[in-house]
C-alpha atoms as one frame of an Amber mdcrd trajectory, in Angstrom:
protein
 -47.137 -78.301-107.273 -48.528 -81.832-107.176 -51.420 -80.661-105.042 -52.838
 -78.194-107.548 -53.653 -80.604-110.326 -56.724 -82.370-109.034 -58.609 -81.814
-112.257 -57.752 -82.977-115.721 -55.995 -80.642-118.124 -58.250 -77.875-119.369
 -60.875 -78.350-116.691 -61.621 -74.995-115.155 -62.938 -74.033-111.776 -64.164
 -70.734-110.488 -64.320 -70.189-106.784 -66.204 -67.954-104.385 -66.733 -64.467
-105.650 -66.091 -65.205-109.321 -68.373 -68.224-109.406 -71.126 -66.237-107.837
 -70.623 -63.390-110.282 -70.832 -65.788-113.218 -74.115 -67.194-111.892 -75.630
 -63.805-111.233 -74.664 -62.406-114.594 -76.041 -65.400-116.484 -79.312 -65.425
-114.609 -79.825 -61.686-114.951 -79.080 -61.808-118.668 -81.818 -64.414-119.137
 -84.243 -62.384-117.058 -83.497 -59.257-119.107 -84.032 -61.203-122.303 -87.626
 -62.143-121.512 -88.358 -59.062-119.443 -89.557 -57.104-122.455 -92.302 -59.654
-123.182 -94.049 -59.123-119.838 -97.443 -57.473-119.612-100.121 -56.382-122.080
 -97.713 -54.132-123.959 -94.907 -56.700-124.029 -93.007 -57.231-127.267 -92.540
 -60.486-129.188 -89.344 -62.257-130.142 -88.474 -63.871-133.444 -86.611 -67.119
-132.983 -84.813 -68.467-136.005 -83.499 -71.980-135.824 -80.227 -73.012-137.407
 -81.821 -76.215-138.623 -82.331 -77.045-142.261 -85.599 -75.238-142.729 -84.454
 -72.119-140.854 -87.757 -72.328-139.047 -89.024 -69.015-137.748 -91.103 -68.758
-134.597 -92.676 -65.503-133.495 -93.697 -65.679-129.860 -93.877 -63.913-126.549
 -94.484 -66.992-124.447 -91.591 -67.016-121.968 -91.254 -70.783-121.870 -91.184
 -71.099-125.663 -88.458 -68.474-125.972 -86.308 -70.013-123.272 -86.806 -73.577
-124.493 -85.293 -72.593-127.812 -82.114 -71.121-126.398 -78.898 -73.066-126.177
 -77.046 -71.794-123.184 -73.825 -72.668-121.428 -74.307 -70.727-118.247 -75.419
 -73.119-115.489 -77.415 -70.515-113.575 -79.264 -69.511-116.711 -80.230 -73.167
-117.158 -81.846 -73.167-113.733 -84.053 -70.257-114.782 -84.968 -71.981-118.031
 -85.982 -75.022-116.027 -88.274 -73.089-113.722 -90.017 -71.481-116.668 -90.545
 -74.951-118.170 -91.971 -76.263-114.933 -94.238 -73.248-114.641 -95.449 -73.946
-118.177 -96.206 -77.603-117.432 -97.688 -76.963-114.025 -99.979 -73.958-114.516
 -99.404 -72.866-118.105 -99.075 -69.135-117.549 -96.672 -66.847-115.692 -93.643
 -68.289-117.457 -92.144 -64.842-117.999 -93.007 -63.522-114.545 -91.253 -66.374
-112.800 -87.986 -65.733-114.631 -88.169 -61.979-114.146 -88.831 -62.379-110.421
 -85.965 -64.858-109.955 -83.665 -62.545-111.905 -84.601 -59.589-109.713 -84.095
 -61.595-106.531 -80.582 -62.400-107.701 -79.913 -58.809-108.696 -80.827 -57.733
-105.167 -78.813 -60.587-103.664 -75.753 -59.456-105.578 -75.873 -56.073-103.849
 -76.230 -57.754-100.467 -73.315 -60.098-101.108 -71.244 -57.073-102.069 -72.181
 -55.568 -98.697 -70.641 -58.648 -97.022 -73.851 -60.372 -96.021 -73.475 -64.139
 -96.120 -75.543 -65.954 -98.778 -77.117 -68.207 -96.130 -78.407 -65.148 -94.289
 -79.896 -63.865 -97.542 -81.524 -67.237 -98.195 -83.158 -67.468 -94.782 -84.400
 -63.895 -95.190 -85.848 -64.742 -98.621 -87.558 -67.781 -97.128 -89.270 -65.734
 -94.444 -90.259 -63.124 -97.010 -91.748 -65.669 -99.419 -93.796 -67.230 -96.642
 -95.028 -63.801 -95.584 -95.871 -62.823 -99.195 -97.854 -66.009 -99.706 -99.880
 -65.382 -96.569-100.539 -61.819 -97.678-102.093 -63.185-100.878-104.039 -65.890
 -99.048-105.754 -63.268 -96.921-106.938 -61.409 -99.988-108.110 -64.138-102.334
-111.631 -64.092-103.686-113.403 -67.415-104.051-116.705 -67.458-105.924-116.990
 -71.194-106.374-120.494 -71.316-104.913-121.992 -68.659-107.183-121.905 -70.062
-110.713-122.582 -66.734-112.443-119.864 -64.900-110.566-117.440 -67.765-111.021
-117.996 -67.749-114.755-117.328 -64.023-114.915-114.160 -64.626-112.862-113.066
 -67.181-115.428-113.783 -64.738-118.252-111.684 -62.087-116.525-108.814 -64.476
-115.955-108.899 -65.624-119.567-108.926 -62.034-120.797-106.034 -61.105-118.524
-103.984 -64.079-119.677-104.700 -63.333-123.318-104.112 -59.604-123.076-100.344
 -60.029-123.191-100.541 -62.325-126.205-101.237 -62.069-129.907-104.933 -62.652
-129.263-105.277 -59.424-127.287-107.195 -57.705-130.107-110.052 -60.197-129.910
-109.536 -61.232-126.336-113.237 -61.271-125.450-113.959 -63.612-128.333-111.154
 -65.997-127.400-111.761 -65.747-123.663-115.298 -66.891-124.337-114.050 -69.794
-126.477-111.589 -70.843-123.785-114.093 -70.557-120.930-116.744 -72.507-122.842
-114.238 -75.217-123.697-113.025 -75.538-120.113-116.538 -75.427-118.640-117.366
 -78.443-120.805-114.603 -80.397-119.103-116.613 -80.213-115.863-113.600 -79.933
-113.605-111.188 -82.384-115.184-107.810 -80.937-116.121-107.458 -83.325-119.043
-106.908 -80.901-121.909-106.695 -83.883-124.303-110.423 -83.579-124.840-110.021
 -80.091-126.289-108.675 -80.355-129.775-107.216 -77.384-131.587-107.239 -77.369
-135.385-105.331 -74.672-137.235-106.595 -73.632-140.654-104.898 -70.734-142.446
-107.266 -68.265-144.062-109.834 -65.850-142.675-108.944 -63.678-139.705-108.405
 -64.641-136.085-111.899 -63.427-135.378-113.342 -66.239-137.506-112.128 -68.851
-135.007-114.900 -70.811-133.363-115.644 -73.591-130.904-117.441 -76.671-132.096
-118.837 -79.382-129.883-117.661 -82.866-130.718-114.601 -83.793-132.691-113.316
 -82.694-136.076-110.987 -84.919-138.052-108.858 -83.197-140.624-109.671 -85.565
-143.495-111.933 -85.655-146.530-114.598 -88.317-146.994-113.673 -90.759-149.768
-115.371 -90.956-153.149-118.699 -92.706-153.418-119.021 -92.976-149.657-121.986
 -91.927-147.551-121.554 -88.238-146.656-123.586 -88.425-143.493-124.129 -91.147
-140.925-126.407 -91.065-137.919-125.832 -93.140-134.780-122.398 -94.093-135.964
-120.566 -97.131-134.672-116.911 -96.452-135.290-114.048 -98.897-135.546-110.718
 -97.165-135.103-107.890 -99.240-136.546-104.231 -99.212-137.356-103.762-101.850
-140.018-102.505-102.247-143.571-105.279-102.181-146.145-103.163-102.122-149.285
-102.623-105.787-150.130-104.918-105.931-153.140-102.066-105.380-155.605 -99.289
-107.852-156.193 -96.566-106.755-153.847 -94.429-109.717-152.923 -91.436-108.039
-151.392 -88.112-109.231-152.780 -89.565-112.584-153.809 -89.296-113.826-157.371
 -92.316-115.550-158.825 -91.871-117.436-162.077 -95.028-117.733-164.134 -95.582
-119.207-167.573 -98.386-116.947-168.662-100.297-113.793-167.803-103.188-115.877
-166.540-100.987-117.049-163.657-100.375-113.421-162.650-104.099-112.899-162.705
-104.494-115.870-160.354-102.023-114.431-157.892-103.857-111.121-158.035-107.105
-112.935-157.556-105.756-114.660-154.458-104.561-111.357-153.061-107.976-109.840
-153.701-109.633-112.785-151.989-107.435-112.263-148.916-108.406-108.609-148.877
-112.072-109.420-149.273-111.920-111.746-146.265-110.260-109.067-144.182-112.865
-106.494-145.154-115.607-109.004-144.390-114.148-109.515-140.904-114.195-105.785
-140.364-117.768-105.464-141.603-118.783-108.260-139.229-118.162-105.924-136.313
-121.475-104.327-137.230-120.001-100.897-137.837-120.874 -98.105-140.207-117.653
 -96.117-139.983-114.096 -97.401-140.319-111.203 -95.066-139.539-107.747 -96.316
-140.407-104.362 -94.915-139.518-102.870 -96.279-142.756-103.872 -96.082-146.382
-106.883 -97.914-147.759-106.590 -98.909-151.393-109.279 -98.659-154.036-110.495
-102.242-153.790-111.248-102.374-150.061-112.680 -98.875-150.367-115.138-100.163
-152.980-116.082-103.037-150.705-116.728-100.646-147.808-118.732 -98.322-150.016
-120.888-101.235-151.196-121.553-102.176-147.595-122.535 -98.542-146.872-119.601
 -98.073-144.531-117.755 -94.790-144.371-114.033 -95.527-144.669-111.547 -92.850
-143.643-107.918 -93.514-144.462-104.599 -92.159-143.281-105.946 -90.198-140.318
-103.065 -88.487-138.513-101.956 -90.216-135.347-102.853 -87.502-132.843-106.207
 -87.298-134.491-106.847 -90.999-134.343-105.729 -91.403-130.720-107.953 -88.511
-129.721-110.831 -89.864-131.790-110.582 -93.181-129.962-110.457 -91.380-126.606
-113.372 -89.104-127.397-115.721 -91.669-128.913-114.869 -94.176-126.212-113.404
 -96.764-128.577-110.059 -98.497-128.747-107.506 -98.669-131.532-107.627-102.159
-133.058-105.207-103.996-135.311-106.624-107.516-135.466-110.198-108.320-136.354
-110.687-111.971-135.440-112.870-111.610-132.365-115.365-108.774-132.763-116.968
-109.341-129.356-113.895-108.125-127.430-113.451-104.919-129.418-114.675-101.649
-127.949-116.325 -99.614-130.697-116.570 -95.855-130.585-119.989 -94.206-130.769
-121.321 -90.857-131.855-124.685 -89.471-132.908-123.756 -87.962-136.238-120.875
 -87.921-138.698-120.980 -85.365-141.479-118.721 -83.429-143.768-118.228 -79.718
-143.101-116.375 -76.988-144.929-113.885 -74.716-143.208-112.364 -72.203-145.562
-111.160 -74.195-148.566-111.002 -77.549-146.852-113.506 -80.277-146.181-113.324
 -81.900-142.779-115.246 -84.631-141.032-117.266 -83.644-138.015-118.217 -86.142
-135.300-120.927 -84.753-133.044-122.670 -86.140-129.988-119.631 -88.179-128.978
-119.487 -90.516-125.987-117.147 -88.254-124.047-119.525 -85.350-123.608-116.872
 -82.834-122.674-114.993 -83.136-125.947-114.854 -80.130-128.202-112.758 -78.692
-130.989-111.495 -75.154-131.328-110.893 -74.195-134.934-108.359 -71.386-135.234
-108.276 -69.258-138.348-105.597 -66.728-139.147-103.446 -65.095-141.755-100.419
 -67.363-141.673 -98.898 -70.361-139.964 -96.853 -68.161-137.638 -99.946 -66.352
-136.459-101.766 -69.643-135.953 -98.916 -71.239-134.012 -98.683 -68.257-131.702
-102.466 -68.165-131.327-102.405 -71.827-130.355 -99.707 -71.202-127.746-101.662
 -68.295-126.292-104.883 -70.259-126.213-103.087 -73.179-124.601-101.894 -70.870
-121.817-105.425 -69.655-121.248-106.877 -73.182-121.263-104.269 -74.378-118.749
-104.895 -71.500-116.386-108.654 -71.895-116.617-108.624 -75.632-116.017-106.423
 -75.069-112.958-108.755 -72.335-111.724-111.797 -74.562-112.060-110.087 -76.886
-109.580-108.688 -74.228-107.282-111.152 -71.404-107.623-109.220 -68.749-105.700
-108.785 -65.568-107.684-106.706 -62.405-107.256-106.657 -59.073-109.024-103.974
 -58.634-111.669-102.015 -55.729-113.109 -99.237 -55.671-110.541-101.725 -55.566
-107.665-100.637 -58.861-106.039 -96.982 -57.846-106.168 -97.701 -54.524-104.478
 -99.752 -56.259-101.777 -96.938 -58.736-101.148 -94.281 -56.034-101.190 -96.163
 -54.032 -98.564 -96.484 -56.993 -96.183 -92.868 -58.021 -96.733 -91.715 -54.472
 -96.039 -93.524 -54.512 -92.709 -91.924 -57.859 -91.898 -88.485 -56.389 -92.647
 -89.087 -53.600 -90.146 -90.039 -56.096 -87.457 -87.095 -58.432 -88.067 -83.876
 -57.808 -86.147 -80.441 -58.588 -87.540 -78.982 -58.851 -90.992 -81.913 -60.886
 -92.295 -83.952 -57.729 -92.454 -81.788 -56.492 -95.337 -82.602 -59.628 -97.303
 -86.324 -59.312 -96.582 -86.211 -55.700 -97.680 -84.476 -56.779-100.881 -87.232
 -59.327-101.506 -89.862 -56.634-101.406 -87.857 -54.534-103.877 -87.652 -57.524
-106.210 -91.434 -57.990-106.051 -92.002 -54.388-107.064 -89.869 -55.066-110.147
 -92.773 -56.891-111.810 -95.212 -53.963-111.891 -92.233 -51.749-112.757 -91.468
 -53.900-115.784 -95.123 -53.933-116.850 -95.105 -50.134-116.747 -91.744 -49.865
-118.523 -92.890 -52.132-121.342 -95.881 -49.901-121.893 -93.524 -46.933-122.169
 -94.832 -45.332-119.006 -92.947 -43.537-116.268 -92.543 -46.497-113.929 -90.958
 -44.633-111.010 -93.882 -42.214-110.861 -96.518 -44.945-111.191 -94.981 -47.283
-108.614 -94.658 -44.474-106.071 -98.306 -43.642-106.676 -99.305 -47.314-106.333
 -97.351 -47.697-103.119 -99.157 -44.731-101.622-102.544 -46.119-102.700-101.720
 -49.473-101.156-101.304 -47.932 -97.715-105.122 -47.841 -97.574-106.834 -51.023
 -96.438-108.701 -52.997 -99.103-107.169 -51.063-101.937-107.565 -52.566-105.432
-105.202 -50.305-107.346-102.930 -51.656-110.060-101.393 -50.430-113.268-103.803
 -49.722-116.094-101.484 -49.767-119.087-104.204 -48.791-121.527-104.769 -45.334
-120.032-101.244 -45.253-118.615-102.195 -44.524-115.032-103.096 -46.208-111.774
-106.448 -47.892-112.205-108.954 -49.848-110.140-108.448 -53.531-110.943-111.865
 -54.489-109.618-113.623 -52.168-112.083-111.375 -53.045-115.001-111.947 -56.725
-114.356-108.283 -57.683-114.451-107.914 -60.927-112.539-105.368 -63.691-112.176
-105.505 -67.173-110.748-104.094 -67.550-107.246-102.453 -70.809-108.270-100.380
 -69.091-110.955 -99.189 -66.368-108.610 -98.318 -68.830-105.894 -96.333 -70.979
-108.314 -94.449 -67.903-109.571 -93.586 -66.807-106.055 -92.401 -70.170-104.760
 -90.519 -71.281-107.891 -88.701 -67.978-108.248 -87.638 -68.002-104.602 -86.406
 -71.567-104.812 -84.482 -70.943-108.008 -82.834 -67.827-106.608 -81.944 -69.755
-103.485 -80.393 -72.555-105.497 -78.197 -70.181-107.484 -77.226 -68.279-104.345
 -75.929 -71.418-102.691 -73.298 -71.857-105.398 -69.757 -70.940-104.453 -67.801
 -72.919-106.974 -68.295 -73.788-110.618 -66.303 -76.685-112.012 -66.322 -77.171
-115.742 -65.189 -80.558-117.008 -62.437 -80.844-119.551 -63.840 -81.394-123.045
 -63.403 -84.942-124.294 -60.664 -85.178-126.871 -61.243 -86.955-130.134 -58.387
 -89.329-130.741 -56.636 -88.859-134.028 -57.508 -91.933-135.980 -55.288 -91.134
-138.920
């Protein structure tokens, strides 16, 4: 009896078969959860938090949905992780990667039940993944040399990425915004330079791209409304010492005139500080904190535009974009890097006034202003646009492109099938299973569109027997369509990341044969 108790009381362990079952079930449940959001006809999920505000998020971005779940199942956590990594790495394909991993496990479960050892399955999956990747590599299109073609590739990719999102109604409009924004970056993947401002009101179609930088603030009263060749000092400093605020100190005075003297001294201090700032030879001062009336007057007299309380993201970006630095002491003006831009002016968007900086030092900077009916719509639009921007900036670097619409999966499945026929031994079952899992993605796309997936996939498979076939699922007409004509494209990088991450995740979960859950810590009774 002494042998059995290795673990503390209440710790549980599940061995072999049961552990594996628990992993499979958890992973498949997660995959089924996000499965319905895949493809152009995918549905959205409403996530309601239990926090104070009962925040509601409406989204169909796989990573966002999974990030918000609190889950105990260890295998499910692995899938959530891969969707997060996919989101950080390439931005799109977050749902596909989970669905593919889930399908691989579903197939593996059948094989395990047929007494095939998990290690055999894993080595088969490895061979299959390698083979699938090569199948894609042989069929990539790379138009990097031809600028016109490359731009149309980017447009297609953006439209494909957006077609499964809320922006699908105006996908051409937004694809153009995204492509223009990314083309301005000239090959850097630093999306910091693209700022997204969300303003409720108007419809999504009213969104636009503006070169330069927009700061979500009004221009103060009595200040110049327009400045050319601006020299900008970006600061984070307190500008509210012109009122008597001696914290927690007691000052005894005999008469009101003494109070006036203290105030006078405070004002003098403020005036010196403002003078130091003006000595930098600037005509625009942006501060992270508040600026009180007195210093504001002083700036206005000096013809300097003072902007107070700019939000932190905004101010960090502004410094980055105008090429300045954020300053908090003003004693040596010569060592401070000022920001520069050609023109600062006030613009109206909807009801609000904003400040527009154009002709900034960092030429690739731009701002996308999103308009929409409500905050939920805007948040989801921002997530969708972010996916598109990520994918595009990755594609600019790695310009290999594939067709979309389930075409790559069918191509991979065909090659993997052939590999299975050539492979002797039990591995061939695993390789065969891999090809079935790949076909699950086009199947899901068809199912979500309410089409007869069995019929369509059989049709697709037959089409793909021909060399150089470009057939995929056209969910709009509900039949097999020509992806080249429809212009449905995806980035090779996204597909490759989906394939490799899903295989690795499935492999990791397959290797598990025992789950040990620690005993919960007891709270001691302090009574």
